[in-house]
JSON list of C-alpha atoms in Angstrom, two decimals:
[
{"chain": "A", "resi": 1, "resn": "MET", "atom": "CA", "xyz": [-99.04, 87.11, 18.06]},
{"chain": "A", "resi": 2, "resn": "LYS", "atom": "CA", "xyz": [-100.44, 90.41, 16.78]},
{"chain": "A", "resi": 3, "resn": "ILE", "atom": "CA", "xyz": [-104.08, 91.21, 15.98]},
{"chain": "A", "resi": 4, "resn": "TYR", "atom": "CA", "xyz": [-104.98, 93.77, 13.32]},
{"chain": "A", "resi": 5, "resn": "ASP", "atom": "CA", "xyz": [-108.49, 95.20, 13.48]},
{"chain": "A", "resi": 6, "resn": "ILE", "atom": "CA", "xyz": [-109.31, 95.76, 9.79]},
{"chain": "A", "resi": 7, "resn": "SER", "atom": "CA", "xyz": [-112.85, 97.08, 10.35]},
{"chain": "A", "resi": 8, "resn": "GLN", "atom": "CA", "xyz": [-114.15, 100.60, 9.99]},
{"chain": "A", "resi": 9, "resn": "GLU", "atom": "CA", "xyz": [-115.89, 102.26, 12.93]},
{"chain": "A", "resi": 10, "resn": "VAL", "atom": "CA", "xyz": [-119.58, 102.03, 12.07]},
{"chain": "A", "resi": 11, "resn": "PHE", "atom": "CA", "xyz": [-120.93, 105.52, 12.74]},
{"chain": "A", "resi": 12, "resn": "SER", "atom": "CA", "xyz": [-118.10, 107.30, 10.91]},
{"chain": "A", "resi": 13, "resn": "CYS", "atom": "CA", "xyz": [-117.66, 104.67, 8.18]},
{"chain": "A", "resi": 14, "resn": "ALA", "atom": "CA", "xyz": [-117.48, 105.08, 4.43]},
{"chain": "A", "resi": 15, "resn": "VAL", "atom": "CA", "xyz": [-120.76, 104.67, 2.55]},
{"chain": "A", "resi": 16, "resn": "TYR", "atom": "CA", "xyz": [-121.29, 103.68, -1.08]},
{"chain": "A", "resi": 17, "resn": "PRO", "atom": "CA", "xyz": [-122.75, 106.66, -2.99]},
{"chain": "A", "resi": 18, "resn": "GLY", "atom": "CA", "xyz": [-126.54, 106.70, -2.60]},
{"chain": "A", "resi": 19, "resn": "ASP", "atom": "CA", "xyz": [-126.69, 104.24, 0.32]},
{"chain": "A", "resi": 20, "resn": "PRO", "atom": "CA", "xyz": [-128.18, 105.43, 3.63]},
{"chain": "A", "resi": 21, "resn": "ARG", "atom": "CA", "xyz": [-125.68, 106.36, 6.38]},
{"chain": "A", "resi": 22, "resn": "PRO", "atom": "CA", "xyz": [-125.67, 104.61, 9.78]},
{"chain": "A", "resi": 23, "resn": "GLU", "atom": "CA", "xyz": [-127.74, 106.41, 12.41]},
{"chain": "A", "resi": 24, "resn": "ARG", "atom": "CA", "xyz": [-127.42, 106.17, 16.19]},
{"chain": "A", "resi": 25, "resn": "GLN", "atom": "CA", "xyz": [-130.03, 107.04, 18.81]},
{"chain": "A", "resi": 26, "resn": "THR", "atom": "CA", "xyz": [-129.54, 107.20, 22.58]},
{"chain": "A", "resi": 27, "resn": "VAL", "atom": "CA", "xyz": [-132.61, 105.49, 24.01]},
{"chain": "A", "resi": 28, "resn": "TYR", "atom": "CA", "xyz": [-131.59, 105.66, 27.69]},
{"chain": "A", "resi": 29, "resn": "SER", "atom": "CA", "xyz": [-128.69, 107.48, 29.37]},
{"chain": "A", "resi": 30, "resn": "THR", "atom": "CA", "xyz": [-127.32, 107.35, 32.91]},
{"chain": "A", "resi": 31, "resn": "GLY", "atom": "CA", "xyz": [-126.25, 110.95, 32.33]},
{"chain": "A", "resi": 32, "resn": "ALA", "atom": "CA", "xyz": [-129.93, 111.86, 31.93]},
{"chain": "A", "resi": 33, "resn": "GLY", "atom": "CA", "xyz": [-130.91, 109.97, 35.08]},
{"chain": "A", "resi": 34, "resn": "ASP", "atom": "CA", "xyz": [-131.82, 106.62, 33.53]},
{"chain": "A", "resi": 35, "resn": "LEU", "atom": "CA", "xyz": [-130.75, 103.37, 35.21]},
{"chain": "A", "resi": 36, "resn": "TYR", "atom": "CA", "xyz": [-128.55, 102.34, 32.28]},
{"chain": "A", "resi": 37, "resn": "ASN", "atom": "CA", "xyz": [-127.26, 103.38, 28.86]},
{"chain": "A", "resi": 38, "resn": "LEU", "atom": "CA", "xyz": [-128.98, 101.95, 25.78]},
{"chain": "A", "resi": 39, "resn": "THR", "atom": "CA", "xyz": [-128.20, 102.65, 22.13]},
{"chain": "A", "resi": 40, "resn": "SER", "atom": "CA", "xyz": [-130.38, 101.97, 19.12]},
{"chain": "A", "resi": 41, "resn": "PHE", "atom": "CA", "xyz": [-129.02, 102.12, 15.58]},
{"chain": "A", "resi": 42, "resn": "ALA", "atom": "CA", "xyz": [-130.03, 101.64, 11.95]},
{"chain": "A", "resi": 43, "resn": "MET", "atom": "CA", "xyz": [-127.74, 100.99, 9.00]},
{"chain": "A", "resi": 44, "resn": "CYS", "atom": "CA", "xyz": [-127.50, 99.60, 5.49]},
{"chain": "A", "resi": 45, "resn": "ALA", "atom": "CA", "xyz": [-126.15, 96.05, 5.22]},
{"chain": "A", "resi": 46, "resn": "HIS", "atom": "CA", "xyz": [-123.36, 97.42, 2.98]},
{"chain": "A", "resi": 47, "resn": "ASN", "atom": "CA", "xyz": [-122.08, 100.30, 5.15]},
{"chain": "A", "resi": 48, "resn": "GLY", "atom": "CA", "xyz": [-118.47, 100.27, 6.29]},
{"chain": "A", "resi": 49, "resn": "THR", "atom": "CA", "xyz": [-116.78, 96.88, 6.57]},
{"chain": "A", "resi": 50, "resn": "HIS", "atom": "CA", "xyz": [-119.25, 94.34, 5.23]},
{"chain": "A", "resi": 51, "resn": "VAL", "atom": "CA", "xyz": [-119.83, 91.11, 3.34]},
{"chain": "A", "resi": 52, "resn": "ASP", "atom": "CA", "xyz": [-121.65, 90.76, 0.02]},
{"chain": "A", "resi": 53, "resn": "ALA", "atom": "CA", "xyz": [-123.75, 87.62, -0.36]},
{"chain": "A", "resi": 54, "resn": "PRO", "atom": "CA", "xyz": [-124.50, 86.25, -3.85]},
{"chain": "A", "resi": 55, "resn": "PHE", "atom": "CA", "xyz": [-128.12, 87.44, -3.44]},
{"chain": "A", "resi": 56, "resn": "HIS", "atom": "CA", "xyz": [-126.80, 91.02, -3.64]},
{"chain": "A", "resi": 57, "resn": "PHE", "atom": "CA", "xyz": [-126.65, 90.63, -7.45]},
{"chain": "A", "resi": 58, "resn": "LEU", "atom": "CA", "xyz": [-128.09, 87.17, -8.15]},
{"chain": "A", "resi": 59, "resn": "GLN", "atom": "CA", "xyz": [-131.83, 86.69, -7.65]},
{"chain": "A", "resi": 60, "resn": "ASN", "atom": "CA", "xyz": [-131.42, 82.99, -6.80]},
{"chain": "A", "resi": 61, "resn": "GLY", "atom": "CA", "xyz": [-128.08, 83.41, -5.02]},
{"chain": "A", "resi": 62, "resn": "LYS", "atom": "CA", "xyz": [-127.44, 82.54, -1.40]},
{"chain": "A", "resi": 63, "resn": "THR", "atom": "CA", "xyz": [-128.38, 85.07, 1.25]},
{"chain": "A", "resi": 64, "resn": "VAL", "atom": "CA", "xyz": [-125.85, 85.95, 3.94]},
{"chain": "A", "resi": 65, "resn": "ASP", "atom": "CA", "xyz": [-127.35, 83.51, 6.47]},
{"chain": "A", "resi": 66, "resn": "GLN", "atom": "CA", "xyz": [-127.00, 80.66, 3.94]},
{"chain": "A", "resi": 67, "resn": "MET", "atom": "CA", "xyz": [-123.29, 81.21, 3.30]},
{"chain": "A", "resi": 68, "resn": "ASP", "atom": "CA", "xyz": [-120.72, 78.76, 4.67]},
{"chain": "A", "resi": 69, "resn": "LEU", "atom": "CA", "xyz": [-118.73, 80.43, 7.47]},
{"chain": "A", "resi": 70, "resn": "THR", "atom": "CA", "xyz": [-115.53, 78.76, 6.28]},
{"chain": "A", "resi": 71, "resn": "CYS", "atom": "CA", "xyz": [-115.43, 81.45, 3.58]},
{"chain": "A", "resi": 72, "resn": "PHE", "atom": "CA", "xyz": [-114.82, 84.08, 6.25]},
{"chain": "A", "resi": 73, "resn": "VAL", "atom": "CA", "xyz": [-112.52, 82.31, 8.70]},
{"chain": "A", "resi": 74, "resn": "GLY", "atom": "CA", "xyz": [-109.11, 80.84, 7.92]},
{"chain": "A", "resi": 75, "resn": "ASP", "atom": "CA", "xyz": [-105.72, 81.48, 6.35]},
{"chain": "A", "resi": 76, "resn": "CYS", "atom": "CA", "xyz": [-105.52, 84.45, 4.02]},
{"chain": "A", "resi": 77, "resn": "PHE", "atom": "CA", "xyz": [-103.00, 86.46, 2.04]},
{"chain": "A", "resi": 78, "resn": "VAL", "atom": "CA", "xyz": [-102.78, 90.25, 2.10]},
{"chain": "A", "resi": 79, "resn": "ALA", "atom": "CA", "xyz": [-101.50, 91.77, -1.15]},
{"chain": "A", "resi": 80, "resn": "ARG", "atom": "CA", "xyz": [-100.85, 95.45, -1.87]},
{"chain": "A", "resi": 81, "resn": "HIS", "atom": "CA", "xyz": [-101.88, 97.07, -5.15]},
{"chain": "A", "resi": 82, "resn": "GLU", "atom": "CA", "xyz": [-102.68, 100.53, -6.50]},
{"chain": "A", "resi": 83, "resn": "GLY", "atom": "CA", "xyz": [-104.95, 101.13, -9.48]},
{"chain": "A", "resi": 84, "resn": "HIS", "atom": "CA", "xyz": [-106.67, 98.58, -11.68]},
{"chain": "A", "resi": 85, "resn": "VAL", "atom": "CA", "xyz": [-105.99, 94.92, -10.88]},
{"chain": "A", "resi": 86, "resn": "THR", "atom": "CA", "xyz": [-105.39, 93.30, -14.27]},
{"chain": "A", "resi": 87, "resn": "ALA", "atom": "CA", "xyz": [-105.50, 89.60, -15.13]},
{"chain": "A", "resi": 88, "resn": "GLY", "atom": "CA", "xyz": [-101.70, 89.54, -14.88]},
{"chain": "A", "resi": 89, "resn": "ASP", "atom": "CA", "xyz": [-101.82, 91.20, -11.46]},
{"chain": "A", "resi": 90, "resn": "ALA", "atom": "CA", "xyz": [-104.40, 88.67, -10.28]},
{"chain": "A", "resi": 91, "resn": "LYS", "atom": "CA", "xyz": [-102.20, 85.77, -11.42]},
{"chain": "A", "resi": 92, "resn": "GLU", "atom": "CA", "xyz": [-99.24, 87.26, -9.54]},
{"chain": "A", "resi": 93, "resn": "ILE", "atom": "CA", "xyz": [-101.34, 87.74, -6.38]},
{"chain": "A", "resi": 94, "resn": "LEU", "atom": "CA", "xyz": [-102.53, 84.13, -6.53]},
{"chain": "A", "resi": 95, "resn": "LYS", "atom": "CA", "xyz": [-98.95, 82.94, -7.03]},
{"chain": "A", "resi": 96, "resn": "ASN", "atom": "CA", "xyz": [-97.72, 84.97, -4.04]},
{"chain": "A", "resi": 97, "resn": "ALA", "atom": "CA", "xyz": [-100.66, 83.76, -1.94]},
{"chain": "A", "resi": 98, "resn": "GLY", "atom": "CA", "xyz": [-99.19, 80.26, -2.01]},
{"chain": "A", "resi": 99, "resn": "GLY", "atom": "CA", "xyz": [-102.53, 78.47, -1.96]},
{"chain": "A", "resi": 100, "resn": "ALA", "atom": "CA", "xyz": [-104.31, 80.73, 0.55]},
{"chain": "A", "resi": 101, "resn": "GLU", "atom": "CA", "xyz": [-108.06, 80.58, -0.19]},
{"chain": "A", "resi": 102, "resn": "ARG", "atom": "CA", "xyz": [-108.79, 84.09, 1.05]},
{"chain": "A", "resi": 103, "resn": "ILE", "atom": "CA", "xyz": [-107.21, 87.12, -0.64]},
{"chain": "A", "resi": 104, "resn": "LEU", "atom": "CA", "xyz": [-107.30, 90.70, 0.70]},
{"chain": "A", "resi": 105, "resn": "ILE", "atom": "CA", "xyz": [-106.06, 93.55, -1.47]},
{"chain": "A", "resi": 106, "resn": "GLY", "atom": "CA", "xyz": [-104.76, 96.66, 0.28]},
{"chain": "A", "resi": 107, "resn": "GLY", "atom": "CA", "xyz": [-104.48, 100.03, -1.43]},
{"chain": "A", "resi": 108, "resn": "LYS", "atom": "CA", "xyz": [-106.70, 101.95, -3.84]},
{"chain": "A", "resi": 109, "resn": "ALA", "atom": "CA", "xyz": [-107.31, 98.91, -6.00]},
{"chain": "A", "resi": 110, "resn": "THR", "atom": "CA", "xyz": [-110.15, 98.21, -8.40]},
{"chain": "A", "resi": 111, "resn": "VAL", "atom": "CA", "xyz": [-110.65, 94.64, -9.56]},
{"chain": "A", "resi": 112, "resn": "THR", "atom": "CA", "xyz": [-111.29, 94.44, -13.32]},
{"chain": "A", "resi": 113, "resn": "ALA", "atom": "CA", "xyz": [-113.56, 91.87, -14.94]},
{"chain": "A", "resi": 114, "resn": "GLU", "atom": "CA", "xyz": [-110.47, 90.14, -16.37]},
{"chain": "A", "resi": 115, "resn": "ALA", "atom": "CA", "xyz": [-108.92, 89.87, -12.90]},
{"chain": "A", "resi": 116, "resn": "ALA", "atom": "CA", "xyz": [-112.23, 88.64, -11.49]},
{"chain": "A", "resi": 117, "resn": "GLU", "atom": "CA", "xyz": [-112.17, 85.80, -14.03]},
{"chain": "A", "resi": 118, "resn": "VAL", "atom": "CA", "xyz": [-108.67, 84.83, -12.88]},
{"chain": "A", "resi": 119, "resn": "PHE", "atom": "CA", "xyz": [-109.68, 84.88, -9.21]},
{"chain": "A", "resi": 120, "resn": "ALA", "atom": "CA", "xyz": [-112.82, 82.86, -10.02]},
{"chain": "A", "resi": 121, "resn": "ALA", "atom": "CA", "xyz": [-110.74, 80.24, -11.85]},
{"chain": "A", "resi": 122, "resn": "GLY", "atom": "CA", "xyz": [-108.24, 80.22, -8.96]},
{"chain": "A", "resi": 123, "resn": "GLY", "atom": "CA", "xyz": [-110.69, 78.54, -6.60]},
{"chain": "A", "resi": 124, "resn": "ILE", "atom": "CA", "xyz": [-110.51, 81.08, -3.80]},
{"chain": "A", "resi": 125, "resn": "LYS", "atom": "CA", "xyz": [-113.26, 81.36, -1.17]},
{"chain": "A", "resi": 126, "resn": "LEU", "atom": "CA", "xyz": [-113.09, 85.09, -0.43]},
{"chain": "A", "resi": 127, "resn": "LEU", "atom": "CA", "xyz": [-111.82, 88.30, -2.00]},
{"chain": "A", "resi": 128, "resn": "GLY", "atom": "CA", "xyz": [-111.56, 91.48, 0.05]},
{"chain": "A", "resi": 129, "resn": "ASN", "atom": "CA", "xyz": [-110.61, 95.07, -0.67]},
{"chain": "A", "resi": 130, "resn": "GLU", "atom": "CA", "xyz": [-110.45, 98.49, 0.96]},
{"chain": "A", "resi": 131, "resn": "GLY", "atom": "CA", "xyz": [-113.03, 100.17, -1.28]},
{"chain": "A", "resi": 132, "resn": "GLN", "atom": "CA", "xyz": [-116.77, 100.04, -0.65]},
{"chain": "A", "resi": 133, "resn": "THR", "atom": "CA", "xyz": [-117.09, 97.94, -3.80]},
{"chain": "A", "resi": 134, "resn": "VAL", "atom": "CA", "xyz": [-114.68, 95.39, -5.24]},
{"chain": "A", "resi": 135, "resn": "GLY", "atom": "CA", "xyz": [-115.26, 96.46, -8.86]},
{"chain": "A", "resi": 136, "resn": "PRO", "atom": "CA", "xyz": [-115.42, 99.90, -10.46]},
{"chain": "A", "resi": 137, "resn": "GLU", "atom": "CA", "xyz": [-117.63, 102.21, -8.37]},
{"chain": "A", "resi": 138, "resn": "ASP", "atom": "CA", "xyz": [-119.44, 103.50, -11.46]},
{"chain": "A", "resi": 139, "resn": "ALA", "atom": "CA", "xyz": [-120.07, 100.00, -12.90]},
{"chain": "A", "resi": 140, "resn": "PRO", "atom": "CA", "xyz": [-119.70, 97.29, -10.22]},
{"chain": "A", "resi": 141, "resn": "MET", "atom": "CA", "xyz": [-122.15, 94.73, -11.62]},
{"chain": "A", "resi": 142, "resn": "GLN", "atom": "CA", "xyz": [-119.95, 92.70, -13.99]},
{"chain": "A", "resi": 143, "resn": "VAL", "atom": "CA", "xyz": [-117.20, 92.07, -11.45]},
{"chain": "A", "resi": 144, "resn": "HIS", "atom": "CA", "xyz": [-119.75, 91.15, -8.77]},
{"chain": "A", "resi": 145, "resn": "LEU", "atom": "CA", "xyz": [-121.55, 88.75, -11.12]},
{"chain": "A", "resi": 146, "resn": "ILE", "atom": "CA", "xyz": [-118.29, 86.97, -11.97]},
{"chain": "A", "resi": 147, "resn": "LEU", "atom": "CA", "xyz": [-117.09, 86.62, -8.37]},
{"chain": "A", "resi": 148, "resn": "LEU", "atom": "CA", "xyz": [-120.42, 85.99, -6.62]},
{"chain": "A", "resi": 149, "resn": "GLY", "atom": "CA", "xyz": [-121.45, 83.67, -9.46]},
{"chain": "A", "resi": 150, "resn": "ALA", "atom": "CA", "xyz": [-118.33, 81.60, -8.76]},
{"chain": "A", "resi": 151, "resn": "GLY", "atom": "CA", "xyz": [-119.30, 81.34, -5.10]},
{"chain": "A", "resi": 152, "resn": "ILE", "atom": "CA", "xyz": [-116.61, 83.74, -3.90]},
{"chain": "A", "resi": 153, "resn": "ALA", "atom": "CA", "xyz": [-117.57, 85.74, -0.81]},
{"chain": "A", "resi": 154, "resn": "LEU", "atom": "CA", "xyz": [-116.76, 89.45, -0.97]},
{"chain": "A", "resi": 155, "resn": "LEU", "atom": "CA", "xyz": [-115.39, 91.40, 1.99]},
{"chain": "A", "resi": 156, "resn": "GLU", "atom": "CA", "xyz": [-115.54, 95.12, 1.23]},
{"chain": "A", "resi": 157, "resn": "GLY", "atom": "CA", "xyz": [-114.53, 98.25, 3.11]},
{"chain": "A", "resi": 158, "resn": "ILE", "atom": "CA", "xyz": [-111.65, 96.72, 5.07]},
{"chain": "A", "resi": 159, "resn": "VAL", "atom": "CA", "xyz": [-108.77, 98.83, 6.45]},
{"chain": "A", "resi": 160, "resn": "LEU", "atom": "CA", "xyz": [-105.31, 97.50, 5.58]},
{"chain": "A", "resi": 161, "resn": "GLU", "atom": "CA", "xyz": [-103.08, 100.60, 5.65]},
{"chain": "A", "resi": 162, "resn": "ASP", "atom": "CA", "xyz": [-101.02, 99.33, 8.63]},
{"chain": "A", "resi": 163, "resn": "VAL", "atom": "CA", "xyz": [-100.97, 95.66, 7.56]},
{"chain": "A", "resi": 164, "resn": "PRO", "atom": "CA", "xyz": [-97.81, 94.42, 5.80]},
{"chain": "A", "resi": 165, "resn": "GLU", "atom": "CA", "xyz": [-98.19, 92.11, 2.82]},
{"chain": "A", "resi": 166, "resn": "GLY", "atom": "CA", "xyz": [-98.12, 88.47, 3.85]},
{"chain": "A", "resi": 167, "resn": "ARG", "atom": "CA", "xyz": [-100.07, 85.56, 5.31]},
{"chain": "A", "resi": 168, "resn": "TYR", "atom": "CA", "xyz": [-102.50, 85.89, 8.21]},
{"chain": "A", "resi": 169, "resn": "PHE", "atom": "CA", "xyz": [-105.44, 84.18, 9.88]},
{"chain": "A", "resi": 170, "resn": "LEU", "atom": "CA", "xyz": [-108.69, 86.00, 9.01]},
{"chain": "A", "resi": 171, "resn": "SER", "atom": "CA", "xyz": [-111.91, 86.20, 11.01]},
{"chain": "A", "resi": 172, "resn": "ALA", "atom": "CA", "xyz": [-114.67, 88.17, 9.26]},
{"chain": "A", "resi": 173, "resn": "ALA", "atom": "CA", "xyz": [-117.94, 86.35, 9.94]},
{"chain": "A", "resi": 174, "resn": "PRO", "atom": "CA", "xyz": [-120.96, 88.47, 8.97]},
{"chain": "A", "resi": 175, "resn": "LEU", "atom": "CA", "xyz": [-123.94, 89.10, 11.22]},
{"chain": "A", "resi": 176, "resn": "ASN", "atom": "CA", "xyz": [-126.55, 86.35, 10.81]},
{"chain": "A", "resi": 177, "resn": "LEU", "atom": "CA", "xyz": [-129.22, 88.38, 8.99]},
{"chain": "A", "resi": 178, "resn": "SER", "atom": "CA", "xyz": [-131.89, 86.06, 7.60]},
{"chain": "A", "resi": 179, "resn": "GLY", "atom": "CA", "xyz": [-132.65, 86.67, 3.92]},
{"chain": "A", "resi": 180, "resn": "ALA", "atom": "CA", "xyz": [-130.17, 89.57, 3.60]},
{"chain": "A", "resi": 181, "resn": "ASP", "atom": "CA", "xyz": [-128.01, 90.42, 0.58]},
{"chain": "A", "resi": 182, "resn": "GLY", "atom": "CA", "xyz": [-125.09, 91.34, 2.82]},
{"chain": "A", "resi": 183, "resn": "ALA", "atom": "CA", "xyz": [-124.14, 92.12, 6.40]},
{"chain": "A", "resi": 184, "resn": "PRO", "atom": "CA", "xyz": [-121.71, 94.16, 8.44]},
{"chain": "A", "resi": 185, "resn": "CYS", "atom": "CA", "xyz": [-118.90, 92.29, 10.18]},
{"chain": "A", "resi": 186, "resn": "ARG", "atom": "CA", "xyz": [-116.03, 92.88, 12.60]},
{"chain": "A", "resi": 187, "resn": "ALA", "atom": "CA", "xyz": [-113.04, 91.75, 10.57]},
{"chain": "A", "resi": 188, "resn": "TYR", "atom": "CA", "xyz": [-109.60, 91.14, 12.03]},
{"chain": "A", "resi": 189, "resn": "LEU", "atom": "CA", "xyz": [-106.34, 89.46, 11.13]},
{"chain": "A", "resi": 190, "resn": "ILE", "atom": "CA", "xyz": [-104.07, 87.44, 13.40]},
{"chain": "A", "resi": 191, "resn": "ASP", "atom": "CA", "xyz": [-100.38, 87.56, 12.57]},
{"chain": "A", "resi": 192, "resn": "ARG", "atom": "CA", "xyz": [-98.75, 84.39, 13.87]},
{"chain": "A", "resi": 193, "resn": "GLU", "atom": "CA", "xyz": [-95.33, 85.16, 12.37]},
{"chain": "A", "resi": 194, "resn": "GLU", "atom": "CA", "xyz": [-92.48, 87.43, 13.45]},
{"chain": "A", "resi": 195, "resn": "ARG", "atom": "CA", "xyz": [-92.02, 90.14, 10.80]}
]
């Protein structure tokens, strides 16, 4: 069994343009004579490796604490793709996934609205990618509306460069942030097969 950590380190993570960066503060330090070390931090719910809840784009959508955890835990398929993911590409990914309900796309991939429609019709529970947004960075709304509107959880900002294409067990449960539009998570894959 092999475990792949597919999360970014929080304080050095990628940040969507315009979002605040994570900040760390040392509250207490044994090096400064305190009894223990204590760190405080602040961050945006969408920094680094994170989950988008439907409420991120849908006023009446579920918040992250209302989402079913089965979206984030279970069998998944890792596909590799560079460039725009077309409707044809999405169909091929679903075919190769062999019924896996969670799809992760490695590479510099941007999901198009047409591909989002295919994924939405495919009945998947989660779609993940390496970018800080699943759709085009300059116009992410349409893709998010299609996927979140279909009840598909989004896992953005994952790190898949060392993960071969194939089937894995995913654990990517978000922090339980009441009323939030998203949340950071520690995502990892378990490879139960010999490759």
